[in-house]
Amino acid sequence: MREMSGANTHGGQQPQKHYGVTSPISLAYPKESDHIYTQKLIEAMKPFGVFEDEDEQNHRLAVLGKLNALVKEWIAEISEEKDIPPSAIGSVGGKIFTFGSYRLGVHTKGADIDALCVAPRHVQREDFFQSFFEKLKKHEEIKDLLAVEDAFVPVIKFKFDGIEIDLLFARLALQSIPENLDLRGDSLLRNLDIRCIRSLNGCRVTDEILSLVPNKENFRLTLRAIKLWAKRRGIYSNMLGFLGGVSWAMLVARTCQLYPNAVAATLVHKFFLVFSKWEWPNAVLLKQPEESNLNLPVWDPRVNPSDRYHLMPIITPAYPQQNSTYNVSTSTRTIMSEEFKTGLSVTDEILRGKAEWPKLFEPPRFFQKYKHYIVLAASASTEENHLEWIGLVESKIRVLIGNLERNEYITLAHVNPQSFPGLKENRTENEFVSMWFIGIIFKKAENAESVNIDLTQDIQAFTDTVYRQANNVSMLKEGMKIEATHVKKRQLHEYLPPDVLQKKKKSLADVNRTSNGGTKRCSLDGSQLDSSRDTDCGTPFSSPTPVNRPDVLPVAHTAIPLENTCLSPGSTIPTMLGRNMPHATSPSSKALLANGPSSTDSINSSAPKRPCSPSPDSSPKRLKGPDKVRPPESLDGDKPMPIPTIDTTRTQRLSSNELPDASSPLPTNNLRVVKNSIRLTLNR
C-alpha cells in the first residue's frame, strides 16, 4: 500500500505545500518497512468491522441519492405553495450534505450517516419539521422516525432502508441552492439564526479538516486506527469528558501536518509521540483563526475569561472557531495522557518488531485497576422510560465527576464509558437498570492515623441536578431512580458477570452494542448519547455559562472504613510544538487548571478542593423514628452502602421548558431524602 503525498515527489523538484500553524517536524518519505507495517495495521483492524465492503458502500450511496431526490421534490412542493413563479421552481434547488465520519471517509460497518438538508430562504424550519416530516412518514422505506425540534441542534432521526440517518436543517439567505455550493464560505453565515449556524457547523468543520491534511488517504487510515484504539481503550466519549469523533480527527490531522509524507503506520506512532509530550492546556490548532466580522462568539482566552479554564483545548478550524473538548476534566485529561504514553510504548514495540498491532487494541483492565468504585445505577419501570432516563443521567455524569474531583481527598475519578445492565438477581421483574462504574483513587492519609471522607454532598448535588432537569422538561415519571453505591474491587462480582470481570476480549461491535444499549439516544441539550458516537453535534457556540452548585439538603452521617490507596504522580513533559493561541496564566486560572472545573459549575467554587470531612460539631443532629441513622458498619464489612438519593414517586411538573440551574426548585411533592450517607475512613 504505497500512499505518497500528492504535494511532492522524491525528487523534491516542486516546493511542498505547507500545512498547519508550524513547520513540519519531518518531511521524510516512507521506507519499504513502513508500507509493510501499514499493511499489517490494516489486517489487524479488519476483524473489528472497521471497513465496509463495496456492496454496503453502494447501498449508502443509493440511500443518500434517494434522500437527496426527496429533498428536492419537497422543496419544489413548498415553493409552489409559497407562490414562487413556476419558471423559478425548477431552479430553487436544495441539497443533502454529509458530515462527520461518513464525510471524512472513516465510518464503520453499520454506522449511521450525519447529514444536513440545505434549503433556500423561503423554506422555513417549521416546514422542515412539519411538511417534510409528514413526507418522510409516508415513505415506505423510512422507519423509526423521530423529530427532536427543541434540541440544541434540531434533528430528524430515522432509518432509510436500514441505514440510520440524523438529518439537520439549515436555511440559507439565498434564492436558490446551486449544485456546486461550497459551505466553507463564511459569507454564507450572514443573516442566519444561531440554529442554522450550528447545523452548518458540522459540514464546515469536516470540510475544513479534509482541506488541511496533506494526504487524505493516509489521514483516513490513521484516523480509523486511532478511533478504534480510543474506543477499545474506553476514552471515546465527548459527553463523558473524553474526546468525540471530531476531536480525534483534529488530533490526527495535526499529526499529518507535522509528518506530511508519512504513511499510516508511522503516523499512528507519531500521533502518540506528539500528544504524549503535548503540554496542555496549549491549544491544538489546524490553522490560525481568521476574523470574519460577523460578530459570532469564538474561542479566545484573551477575550473570554471562561475559555481560560479549558483543560485540553482542540479548536475547530471553521469560523466561528470553538473548543470541541470543553467537557474534558482533570481526571479525563489525566487518563487520556496516560493512554497516549501507553500507546507510544506499544507502538515503539511494534515498530521494533517486538509486538504486533493487535496489542494496541487490547482493552484496558478497568475492573482490576482500582481498589474502590462507585456504582451509579439508573432504573425505570418501563423500557421506554428507561431509555429516556438513562439518556439524561448519562449526559450529566460529568457533573458527578467534577464534584468528586473537587473533593480534597480524591486524586482521580475515572468513569468507564460503557454501561452495563443490572443483573437479574439484583432487580425486580419489571425494573430496567443500567449501571456505570467510576474508579476512585484516594490520597494517602498523612500526619494522621485516619481521615473521614464524606461523599454525600458530591452525590447529592449530582442527583439534584438530574432531578431538576428531568422535572423541568416533564420527563420525571414514577419508578425513575438513581442509586450510587461505594464498592471495593472484591465486591464487583455482585454487579457484573464473570466474563466482564475476567475482561474477555470483545469485538468492536460487541463493545458498541453493550455501550449503546442497542439504541441511540439524544440528551435534552441535543448532544448524542452514544458513547462511540462519531460526531460532536452538540458543541456549543459559546463557552458554557457557569452556574452555582445547588444547595445540598441536610443528611446525617454514618461511617464505613476504607483502606489506603494512592496514584503515582505523572511527570510534566514540556511541549515540543510552539505557537499556539495565547493562554491565560493568572494565579486564579492556574489554580483552576490544576483542579479542573466542570463546565456546569461556577468558576469561583471550583478553584479550591472542597474539604469533605466536617467537624463533629457541624454534623446534623440524629433524627428520631423511622429515619434514624444506621449504625456504622464493622471495619471488615463488605456490604455495599448506598449513597442517598431522592425518591421519584412525585408527579409535579414545572411549566418551564428551559434547562434547570441551581435556582430551579427541586420537586417537592412526596419528596423524601434518605437520611443515611456515606463517610469513608481513610487509614494511613
XYZ file of C-alpha atoms in Angstrom, residues 4-9 12-19 24 26-29 214-215 256-257 259-262:
27
model
C 2.603 9.100 -1.326
C 1.900 12.760 -0.735
C 0.409 14.426 -3.772
C 2.227 17.677 -2.963
C 5.704 16.489 -3.890
C 7.819 13.665 -5.238
C 11.784 17.294 -4.463
C 11.609 19.400 -7.601
C 8.402 21.138 -6.534
C 8.146 23.016 -3.248
C 5.882 21.104 -0.865
C 2.726 22.879 0.291
C 2.875 23.926 3.934
C 0.054 22.814 6.259
C 6.612 20.130 9.771
C 9.843 15.760 9.418
C 9.470 15.597 5.636
C 10.857 12.054 5.488
C 9.264 9.700 2.980
C -1.513 16.718 3.114
C -2.745 13.247 2.097
C -0.461 14.550 9.471
C 0.524 18.210 9.157
C 4.648 14.481 9.224
C 3.168 15.246 5.773
C 4.852 12.409 3.839
C 4.432 9.597 6.377
